[in-house]
PDB file of C-alpha atoms in Angstrom:
ATOM      1  CA  MET A  17      40.500 -28.194 -48.591  1.00 92.00           C
ATOM      2  CA  LEU A  18      40.556 -31.956 -47.275  1.00 97.00           C
ATOM      3  CA  ASP A  19      38.314 -32.984 -44.686  1.00 97.00           C
ATOM      4  CA  ILE A  20      40.491 -34.099 -41.255  1.00 98.00           C
ATOM      5  CA  ILE A  21      38.631 -36.673 -39.183  1.00 98.00           C
ATOM      6  CA  TYR A  22      41.441 -37.404 -36.794  1.00 98.00           C
ATOM      7  CA  GLN A  23      44.251 -35.109 -35.227  1.00 98.00           C
ATOM      8  CA  ASP A  24      47.036 -35.565 -32.432  1.00 98.00           C
ATOM      9  CA  ASP A  25      50.879 -34.877 -32.058  1.00 97.00           C
ATOM     10  CA  HIS A  26      51.793 -38.132 -34.038  1.00 98.00           C
ATOM     11  CA  LEU A  27      49.284 -39.450 -36.657  1.00 98.00           C
ATOM     12  CA  ILE A  28      46.437 -36.952 -38.972  1.00 98.00           C
ATOM     13  CA  ALA A  29      43.694 -38.998 -40.356  1.00 98.00           C
ATOM     14  CA  ILE A  30      41.635 -37.951 -43.445  1.00 98.00           C
ATOM     15  CA  ASN A  31      38.594 -39.139 -45.906  1.00 98.00           C
ATOM     16  CA  LYS A  32      40.028 -39.571 -48.895  1.00 98.00           C
ATOM     17  CA  PRO A  33      37.815 -38.246 -51.919  1.00 96.00           C
ATOM     18  CA  HIS A  34      36.717 -40.444 -54.417  1.00 95.00           C
ATOM     19  CA  GLY A  35      39.832 -40.332 -57.454  1.00 92.00           C
ATOM     20  CA  LEU A  36      42.138 -39.016 -55.456  1.00 94.00           C
ATOM     21  CA  LEU A  37      45.910 -40.346 -55.586  1.00 92.00           C
ATOM     22  CA  VAL A  38      47.694 -40.717 -52.294  1.00 91.00           C
ATOM     23  CA  HIS A  39      50.762 -40.084 -53.829  1.00 79.00           C
ATOM     24  CA  ARG A  40      52.299 -39.359 -56.907  1.00 68.00           C
ATOM     25  CA  SER A  41      52.881 -42.337 -58.896  1.00 65.00           C
ATOM     26  CA  PRO A  42      54.216 -43.485 -62.911  1.00 58.00           C
ATOM     27  CA  ILE A  43      51.436 -45.054 -62.986  1.00 60.00           C
ATOM     28  CA  ALA A  44      49.132 -42.135 -63.504  1.00 56.00           C
ATOM     29  CA  SER A  45      50.529 -39.241 -64.991  1.00 62.00           C
ATOM     30  CA  ASP A  46      47.121 -37.533 -65.532  1.00 67.00           C
ATOM     31  CA  ALA A  47      46.901 -36.987 -61.621  1.00 60.00           C
ATOM     32  CA  LYS A  48      47.982 -33.168 -60.788  1.00 71.00           C
ATOM     33  CA  GLU A  49      46.952 -33.402 -57.129  1.00 81.00           C
ATOM     34  CA  PHE A  50      47.849 -36.063 -54.213  1.00 89.00           C
ATOM     35  CA  ALA A  51      46.801 -36.424 -50.628  1.00 95.00           C
ATOM     36  CA  LEU A  52      50.143 -36.044 -49.075  1.00 95.00           C
ATOM     37  CA  GLN A  53      51.061 -32.593 -50.808  1.00 94.00           C
ATOM     38  CA  MET A  54      47.593 -31.062 -49.690  1.00 96.00           C
ATOM     39  CA  LEU A  55      47.633 -32.207 -46.535  1.00 97.00           C
ATOM     40  CA  ARG A  56      51.206 -31.082 -46.209  1.00 97.00           C
ATOM     41  CA  ASP A  57      50.174 -27.670 -47.570  1.00 96.00           C
ATOM     42  CA  GLN A  58      46.845 -27.607 -45.739  1.00 97.00           C
ATOM     43  CA  VAL A  59      48.339 -27.915 -42.294  1.00 97.00           C
ATOM     44  CA  GLY A  60      51.978 -26.727 -42.886  1.00 97.00           C
ATOM     45  CA  ARG A  61      53.975 -29.998 -41.637  1.00 96.00           C
ATOM     46  CA  HIS A  62      55.447 -32.642 -43.354  1.00 97.00           C
ATOM     47  CA  VAL A  63      52.703 -35.690 -43.763  1.00 97.00           C
ATOM     48  CA  TYR A  64      54.320 -39.317 -44.217  1.00 97.00           C
ATOM     49  CA  PRO A  65      51.429 -41.899 -45.017  1.00 96.00           C
ATOM     50  CA  ALA A  66      50.559 -44.682 -42.927  1.00 96.00           C
ATOM     51  CA  HIS A  67      49.395 -46.932 -45.472  1.00 95.00           C
ATOM     52  CA  ARG A  68      47.494 -46.837 -48.808  1.00 92.00           C
ATOM     53  CA  LEU A  69      44.234 -46.994 -50.285  1.00 94.00           C
ATOM     54  CA  ASP A  70      43.209 -47.200 -54.327  1.00 91.00           C
ATOM     55  CA  ARG A  71      42.559 -43.758 -56.298  1.00 92.00           C
ATOM     56  CA  LYS A  72      39.745 -45.006 -56.968  1.00 93.00           C
ATOM     57  CA  THR A  73      38.825 -45.960 -52.633  1.00 96.00           C
ATOM     58  CA  GLY A  74      37.308 -43.217 -50.672  1.00 97.00           C
ATOM     59  CA  GLY A  75      37.196 -43.619 -47.555  1.00 98.00           C
ATOM     60  CA  ALA A  76      40.100 -43.074 -43.699  1.00 98.00           C
ATOM     61  CA  LEU A  77      42.950 -41.947 -44.673  1.00 98.00           C
ATOM     62  CA  LEU A  78      45.638 -42.436 -41.742  1.00 98.00           C
ATOM     63  CA  PHE A  79      49.147 -39.842 -41.725  1.00 98.00           C
ATOM     64  CA  ALA A  80      52.305 -39.698 -39.441  1.00 98.00           C
ATOM     65  CA  PHE A  81      53.838 -36.273 -37.885  1.00 98.00           C
ATOM     66  CA  ASP A  82      56.945 -37.995 -37.727  1.00 97.00           C
ATOM     67  CA  LYS A  83      58.705 -41.152 -39.591  1.00 97.00           C
ATOM     68  CA  GLU A  84      59.079 -42.830 -36.008  1.00 97.00           C
ATOM     69  CA  THR A  85      55.494 -43.075 -35.757  1.00 98.00           C
ATOM     70  CA  GLU A  86      55.174 -43.529 -39.669  1.00 98.00           C
ATOM     71  CA  ILE A  87      57.159 -46.956 -39.251  1.00 98.00           C
ATOM     72  CA  ALA A  88      55.369 -48.124 -35.502  1.00 98.00           C
ATOM     73  CA  MET A  89      51.902 -47.272 -37.934  1.00 98.00           C
ATOM     74  CA  GLN A  90      53.410 -49.503 -40.638  1.00 96.00           C
ATOM     75  CA  GLN A  91      54.734 -52.317 -38.511  1.00 97.00           C
ATOM     76  CA  GLN A  92      51.011 -52.542 -37.086  1.00 97.00           C
ATOM     77  CA  PHE A  93      49.209 -52.871 -40.486  1.00 95.00           C
ATOM     78  CA  MET A  94      51.632 -55.427 -41.726  1.00 93.00           C
ATOM     79  CA  ASN A  95      51.090 -57.873 -38.399  1.00 93.00           C
ATOM     80  CA  GLY A  96      47.826 -57.508 -38.933  1.00 92.00           C
ATOM     81  CA  LEU A  97      46.429 -55.216 -35.731  1.00 96.00           C
ATOM     82  CA  VAL A  98      45.098 -53.107 -37.482  1.00 97.00           C
ATOM     83  CA  THR A  99      41.054 -53.324 -37.533  1.00 97.00           C
ATOM     84  CA  LYS A 100      39.581 -52.021 -41.300  1.00 98.00           C
ATOM     85  CA  LYS A 101      36.523 -51.704 -42.359  1.00 98.00           C
ATOM     86  CA  TYR A 102      34.762 -51.266 -46.003  1.00 98.00           C
ATOM     87  CA  LEU A 103      31.502 -50.511 -47.275  1.00 98.00           C
ATOM     88  CA  ALA A 104      30.816 -51.710 -50.608  1.00 98.00           C
ATOM     89  CA  VAL A 105      27.872 -51.517 -53.184  1.00 98.00           C
ATOM     90  CA  LEU A 106      27.922 -54.450 -55.638  1.00 98.00           C
ATOM     91  CA  ARG A 107      25.855 -56.089 -58.111  1.00 97.00           C
ATOM     92  CA  GLY A 108      23.663 -58.827 -57.036  1.00 97.00           C
ATOM     93  CA  HIS A 109      22.343 -60.127 -53.843  1.00 97.00           C
ATOM     94  CA  ALA A 110      25.216 -61.034 -52.056  1.00 98.00           C
ATOM     95  CA  PRO A 111      24.679 -63.637 -49.544  1.00 98.00           C
ATOM     96  CA  ASP A 112      23.962 -62.518 -45.600  1.00 98.00           C
ATOM     97  CA  HIS A 113      27.641 -63.053 -44.469  1.00 98.00           C
ATOM     98  CA  GLN A 114      30.354 -64.995 -46.589  1.00 98.00           C
ATOM     99  CA  ILE A 115      34.656 -65.965 -45.739  1.00 98.00           C
ATOM    100  CA  ILE A 116      35.844 -65.601 -49.014  1.00 98.00           C
ATOM    101  CA  ASP A 117      39.378 -67.747 -48.137  1.00 97.00           C
ATOM    102  CA  TYR A 118      41.153 -67.164 -52.335  1.00 97.00           C
ATOM    103  CA  PRO A 119      44.588 -66.033 -52.607  1.00 97.00           C
ATOM    104  CA  LEU A 120      45.680 -63.887 -55.114  1.00 96.00           C
ATOM    105  CA  ALA A 121      48.769 -63.803 -57.659  1.00 93.00           C
ATOM    106  CA  LYS A 122      51.580 -61.097 -57.104  1.00 89.00           C
ATOM    107  CA  GLU A 123      52.488 -59.056 -60.166  1.00 85.00           C
ATOM    108  CA  ASN A 124      54.957 -61.621 -60.756  1.00 88.00           C
ATOM    109  CA  GLY A 125      52.550 -64.819 -60.161  1.00 86.00           C
ATOM    110  CA  THR A 126      53.267 -65.357 -56.685  1.00 92.00           C
ATOM    111  CA  LEU A 127      50.228 -66.588 -54.975  1.00 94.00           C
ATOM    112  CA  GLN A 128      49.391 -64.879 -52.187  1.00 95.00           C
ATOM    113  CA  ASP A 129      47.174 -65.976 -49.161  1.00 95.00           C
ATOM    114  CA  ALA A 130      44.270 -63.456 -49.292  1.00 96.00           C
ATOM    115  CA  THR A 131      40.827 -63.528 -46.697  1.00 97.00           C
ATOM    116  CA  THR A 132      38.285 -60.737 -46.593  1.00 98.00           C
ATOM    117  CA  VAL A 133      34.808 -61.423 -44.532  1.00 98.00           C
ATOM    118  CA  PHE A 134      31.949 -59.753 -44.950  1.00 98.00           C
ATOM    119  CA  THR A 135      28.287 -59.418 -44.480  1.00 98.00           C
ATOM    120  CA  THR A 136      25.476 -57.595 -46.287  1.00 98.00           C
ATOM    121  CA  LEU A 137      23.520 -55.095 -44.797  1.00 98.00           C
ATOM    122  CA  LYS A 138      20.869 -54.039 -47.359  1.00 98.00           C
ATOM    123  CA  ARG A 139      18.936 -55.109 -50.249  1.00 98.00           C
ATOM    124  CA  ALA A 140      17.503 -53.620 -53.386  1.00 98.00           C
ATOM    125  CA  GLU A 141      16.260 -54.160 -56.979  1.00 97.00           C
ATOM    126  CA  LEU A 142      15.897 -51.570 -59.171  1.00 96.00           C
ATOM    127  CA  PRO A 143      13.028 -52.033 -62.271  1.00 94.00           C
ATOM    128  CA  VAL A 144      15.642 -51.383 -64.903  1.00 92.00           C
ATOM    129  CA  PRO A 145      16.610 -54.145 -67.688  1.00 89.00           C
ATOM    130  CA  SER A 146      19.483 -56.096 -67.094  1.00 81.00           C
ATOM    131  CA  GLY A 147      20.688 -58.603 -70.062  1.00 78.00           C
ATOM    132  CA  LYS A 148      18.338 -61.127 -70.326  1.00 84.00           C
ATOM    133  CA  HIS A 149      17.080 -60.009 -66.965  1.00 86.00           C
ATOM    134  CA  SER A 150      13.727 -57.158 -66.147  1.00 92.00           C
ATOM    135  CA  THR A 151      15.298 -55.647 -63.059  1.00 94.00           C
ATOM    136  CA  SER A 152      18.613 -55.453 -61.513  1.00 95.00           C
ATOM    137  CA  ARG A 153      19.854 -56.385 -58.243  1.00 97.00           C
ATOM    138  CA  TYR A 154      22.656 -54.478 -55.475  1.00 98.00           C
ATOM    139  CA  SER A 155      23.981 -55.240 -52.624  1.00 98.00           C
ATOM    140  CA  LEU A 156      25.231 -52.759 -49.996  1.00 98.00           C
ATOM    141  CA  VAL A 157      27.680 -55.086 -48.124  1.00 98.00           C
ATOM    142  CA  GLU A 158      29.936 -54.247 -45.170  1.00 98.00           C
ATOM    143  CA  ALA A 159      33.745 -55.800 -45.794  1.00 98.00           C
ATOM    144  CA  THR A 160      36.619 -56.591 -43.240  1.00 98.00           C
ATOM    145  CA  PRO A 161      39.812 -57.740 -44.903  1.00 97.00           C
ATOM    146  CA  THR A 162      42.362 -59.925 -42.983  1.00 93.00           C
ATOM    147  CA  THR A 163      45.072 -59.513 -45.133  1.00 91.00           C
ATOM    148  CA  GLY A 164      46.221 -56.548 -47.231  1.00 89.00           C
ATOM    149  CA  ARG A 165      46.926 -57.292 -50.799  1.00 91.00           C
ATOM    150  CA  MET A 166      46.623 -55.704 -54.055  1.00 90.00           C
ATOM    151  CA  HIS A 167      42.768 -54.279 -54.664  1.00 94.00           C
ATOM    152  CA  GLN A 168      41.858 -56.958 -52.575  1.00 96.00           C
ATOM    153  CA  LEU A 169      38.466 -56.376 -52.101  1.00 97.00           C
ATOM    154  CA  ARG A 170      37.841 -55.608 -55.737  1.00 97.00           C
ATOM    155  CA  ARG A 171      39.327 -58.851 -56.613  1.00 97.00           C
ATOM    156  CA  HIS A 172      37.328 -61.109 -54.078  1.00 98.00           C
ATOM    157  CA  PHE A 173      34.099 -59.873 -54.848  1.00 98.00           C
ATOM    158  CA  ALA A 174      34.449 -59.878 -58.723  1.00 97.00           C
ATOM    159  CA  HIS A 175      35.572 -63.665 -58.164  1.00 97.00           C
ATOM    160  CA  ILE A 176      32.333 -64.885 -55.762  1.00 98.00           C
ATOM    161  CA  PHE A 177      30.758 -63.030 -58.978  1.00 97.00           C
ATOM    162  CA  HIS A 178      29.501 -59.737 -57.253  1.00 98.00           C
ATOM    163  CA  PRO A 179      31.828 -56.894 -58.592  1.00 98.00           C
ATOM    164  CA  ILE A 180      31.886 -54.127 -56.973  1.00 98.00           C
ATOM    165  CA  ILE A 181      29.818 -51.005 -58.822  1.00 98.00           C
ATOM    166  CA  GLY A 182      31.903 -48.705 -60.624  1.00 96.00           C
ATOM    167  CA  ASP A 183      35.179 -51.332 -60.615  1.00 96.00           C
ATOM    168  CA  ARG A 184      37.481 -51.260 -63.626  1.00 92.00           C
ATOM    169  CA  PRO A 185      38.926 -53.456 -64.668  1.00 89.00           C
ATOM    170  CA  HIS A 186      37.413 -55.904 -62.263  1.00 92.00           C
ATOM    171  CA  GLY A 187      34.261 -55.229 -61.863  1.00 91.00           C
ATOM    172  CA  CYS A 188      30.914 -55.507 -64.791  1.00 93.00           C
ATOM    173  CA  ASN A 189      31.194 -53.435 -68.113  1.00 94.00           C
ATOM    174  CA  LYS A 190      27.877 -53.016 -68.321  1.00 93.00           C
ATOM    175  CA  GLN A 191      26.911 -52.038 -64.838  1.00 95.00           C
ATOM    176  CA  ASN A 192      29.599 -49.071 -64.600  1.00 95.00           C
ATOM    177  CA  LYS A 193      28.048 -48.305 -68.387  1.00 94.00           C
ATOM    178  CA  LEU A 194      24.450 -48.326 -66.521  1.00 94.00           C
ATOM    179  CA  PHE A 195      25.534 -46.331 -63.865  1.00 95.00           C
ATOM    180  CA  LYS A 196      27.387 -43.517 -66.439  1.00 95.00           C
ATOM    181  CA  GLU A 197      25.267 -43.453 -69.087  1.00 94.00           C
ATOM    182  CA  LYS A 198      21.826 -43.527 -66.625  1.00 93.00           C
ATOM    183  CA  TRP A 199      22.701 -41.523 -63.683  1.00 94.00           C
ATOM    184  CA  GLY A 200      26.000 -39.904 -64.720  1.00 94.00           C
ATOM    185  CA  MET A 201      28.056 -41.987 -61.998  1.00 93.00           C
ATOM    186  CA  THR A 202      31.546 -42.479 -62.687  1.00 92.00           C
ATOM    187  CA  THR A 203      33.157 -43.332 -59.286  1.00 94.00           C
ATOM    188  CA  MET A 204      33.760 -46.772 -57.637  1.00 97.00           C
ATOM    189  CA  LEU A 205      31.717 -47.703 -54.495  1.00 98.00           C
ATOM    190  CA  LEU A 206      34.442 -48.644 -51.823  1.00 98.00           C
ATOM    191  CA  HIS A 207      34.816 -46.855 -48.842  1.00 98.00           C
ATOM    192  CA  ALA A 208      37.189 -47.573 -45.943  1.00 98.00           C
ATOM    193  CA  SER A 209      34.337 -46.649 -43.336  1.00 98.00           C
ATOM    194  CA  GLU A 210      36.721 -47.268 -40.129  1.00 98.00           C
ATOM    195  CA  LEU A 211      39.929 -48.198 -38.934  1.00 98.00           C
ATOM    196  CA  SER A 212      40.623 -49.470 -35.211  1.00 98.00           C
ATOM    197  CA  PHE A 213      44.028 -49.518 -33.721  1.00 98.00           C
ATOM    198  CA  THR A 214      46.351 -48.707 -30.859  1.00 98.00           C
ATOM    199  CA  HIS A 215      48.170 -45.960 -30.998  1.00 98.00           C
ATOM    200  CA  PRO A 216      51.575 -46.519 -31.276  1.00 97.00           C
ATOM    201  CA  VAL A 217      52.802 -43.502 -28.538  1.00 97.00           C
ATOM    202  CA  THR A 218      50.299 -43.121 -26.300  1.00 96.00           C
ATOM    203  CA  GLU A 219      48.668 -46.938 -26.396  1.00 96.00           C
ATOM    204  CA  HIS A 220      45.154 -45.824 -26.623  1.00 97.00           C
ATOM    205  CA  PRO A 221      42.803 -47.605 -28.597  1.00 98.00           C
ATOM    206  CA  ILE A 222      41.917 -45.349 -31.346  1.00 98.00           C
ATOM    207  CA  ILE A 223      38.775 -45.741 -33.773  1.00 98.00           C
ATOM    208  CA  LEU A 224      38.660 -43.820 -36.864  1.00 98.00           C
ATOM    209  CA  ARG A 225      35.245 -42.902 -38.831  1.00 98.00           C
ATOM    210  CA  ALA A 226      34.454 -41.479 -42.358  1.00 98.00           C
ATOM    211  CA  GLY A 227      31.242 -41.220 -43.281  1.00 98.00           C
ATOM    212  CA  LEU A 228      30.217 -41.482 -46.842  1.00 97.00           C
ATOM    213  CA  ARG A 229      31.203 -39.043 -49.681  1.00 94.00           C
ATOM    214  CA  SER A 230      28.301 -37.475 -51.705  1.00 94.00           C
ATOM    215  CA  GLU A 231      28.942 -39.701 -54.921  1.00 93.00           C
ATOM    216  CA  PHE A 232      27.868 -42.780 -52.131  1.00 96.00           C
ATOM    217  CA  LYS A 233      25.324 -41.099 -50.824  1.00 96.00           C
ATOM    218  CA  ALA A 234      23.794 -40.400 -53.921  1.00 96.00           C
ATOM    219  CA  VAL A 235      23.623 -44.071 -54.955  1.00 96.00           C
ATOM    220  CA  MET A 236      22.017 -44.817 -51.330  1.00 97.00           C
ATOM    221  CA  ASN A 237      19.178 -42.901 -52.135  1.00 97.00           C
ATOM    222  CA  LEU A 238      18.899 -44.178 -55.200  1.00 95.00           C
ATOM    223  CA  MET A 239      18.776 -47.746 -53.387  1.00 97.00           C
ATOM    224  CA  GLY A 240      16.498 -46.322 -51.551  1.00 96.00           C
ATOM    225  CA  TRP A 241      18.754 -48.065 -48.259  1.00 96.00           C
TER     226      TRP A 241
END
């Protein structure tokens, strides 16, 4: 059963597990379960995705119960009217606060403006050797992308040399291998924690919050956060 975090006559939101596709995709033919079909079967109604989350990303995922509401919400996302907050665990000690303004290329090579703002919430240093270093350093950050580009957060954090733990292919292979072999963790540590927007029908302000998934919580405990 999917964890429903919000529901009214027009919208429904879930806390998506890491590793679950939003819907069928030819690039992930191995997948047998999809959030769209699971939620439809769970509530007994057709649902329409208002936006997307990467397969590897967990957290707040919004659907509409009708096409009109779906289109209205998609317009809000496209026009930057939805505030999105994410939590991520990064390699290294990240800056206290940073604006990453770095264009990202589409599949056809066209560059698109892309901006991410983040704040470092916690830092940790574990007594685990990493390369030439005798310890391993990590940061917990809250990130707000002000644009919505493909794999934006993953690519932006890799660009500033603080990749997200568990990210493939943008992350650090050594850290990903360490987490898998030492702690049995293969999840990408990126979580969509909050969505804020104006309800397209009632015009009321809506804030959706999704709690951390168990895999993310386990790493938080590991770090002493």
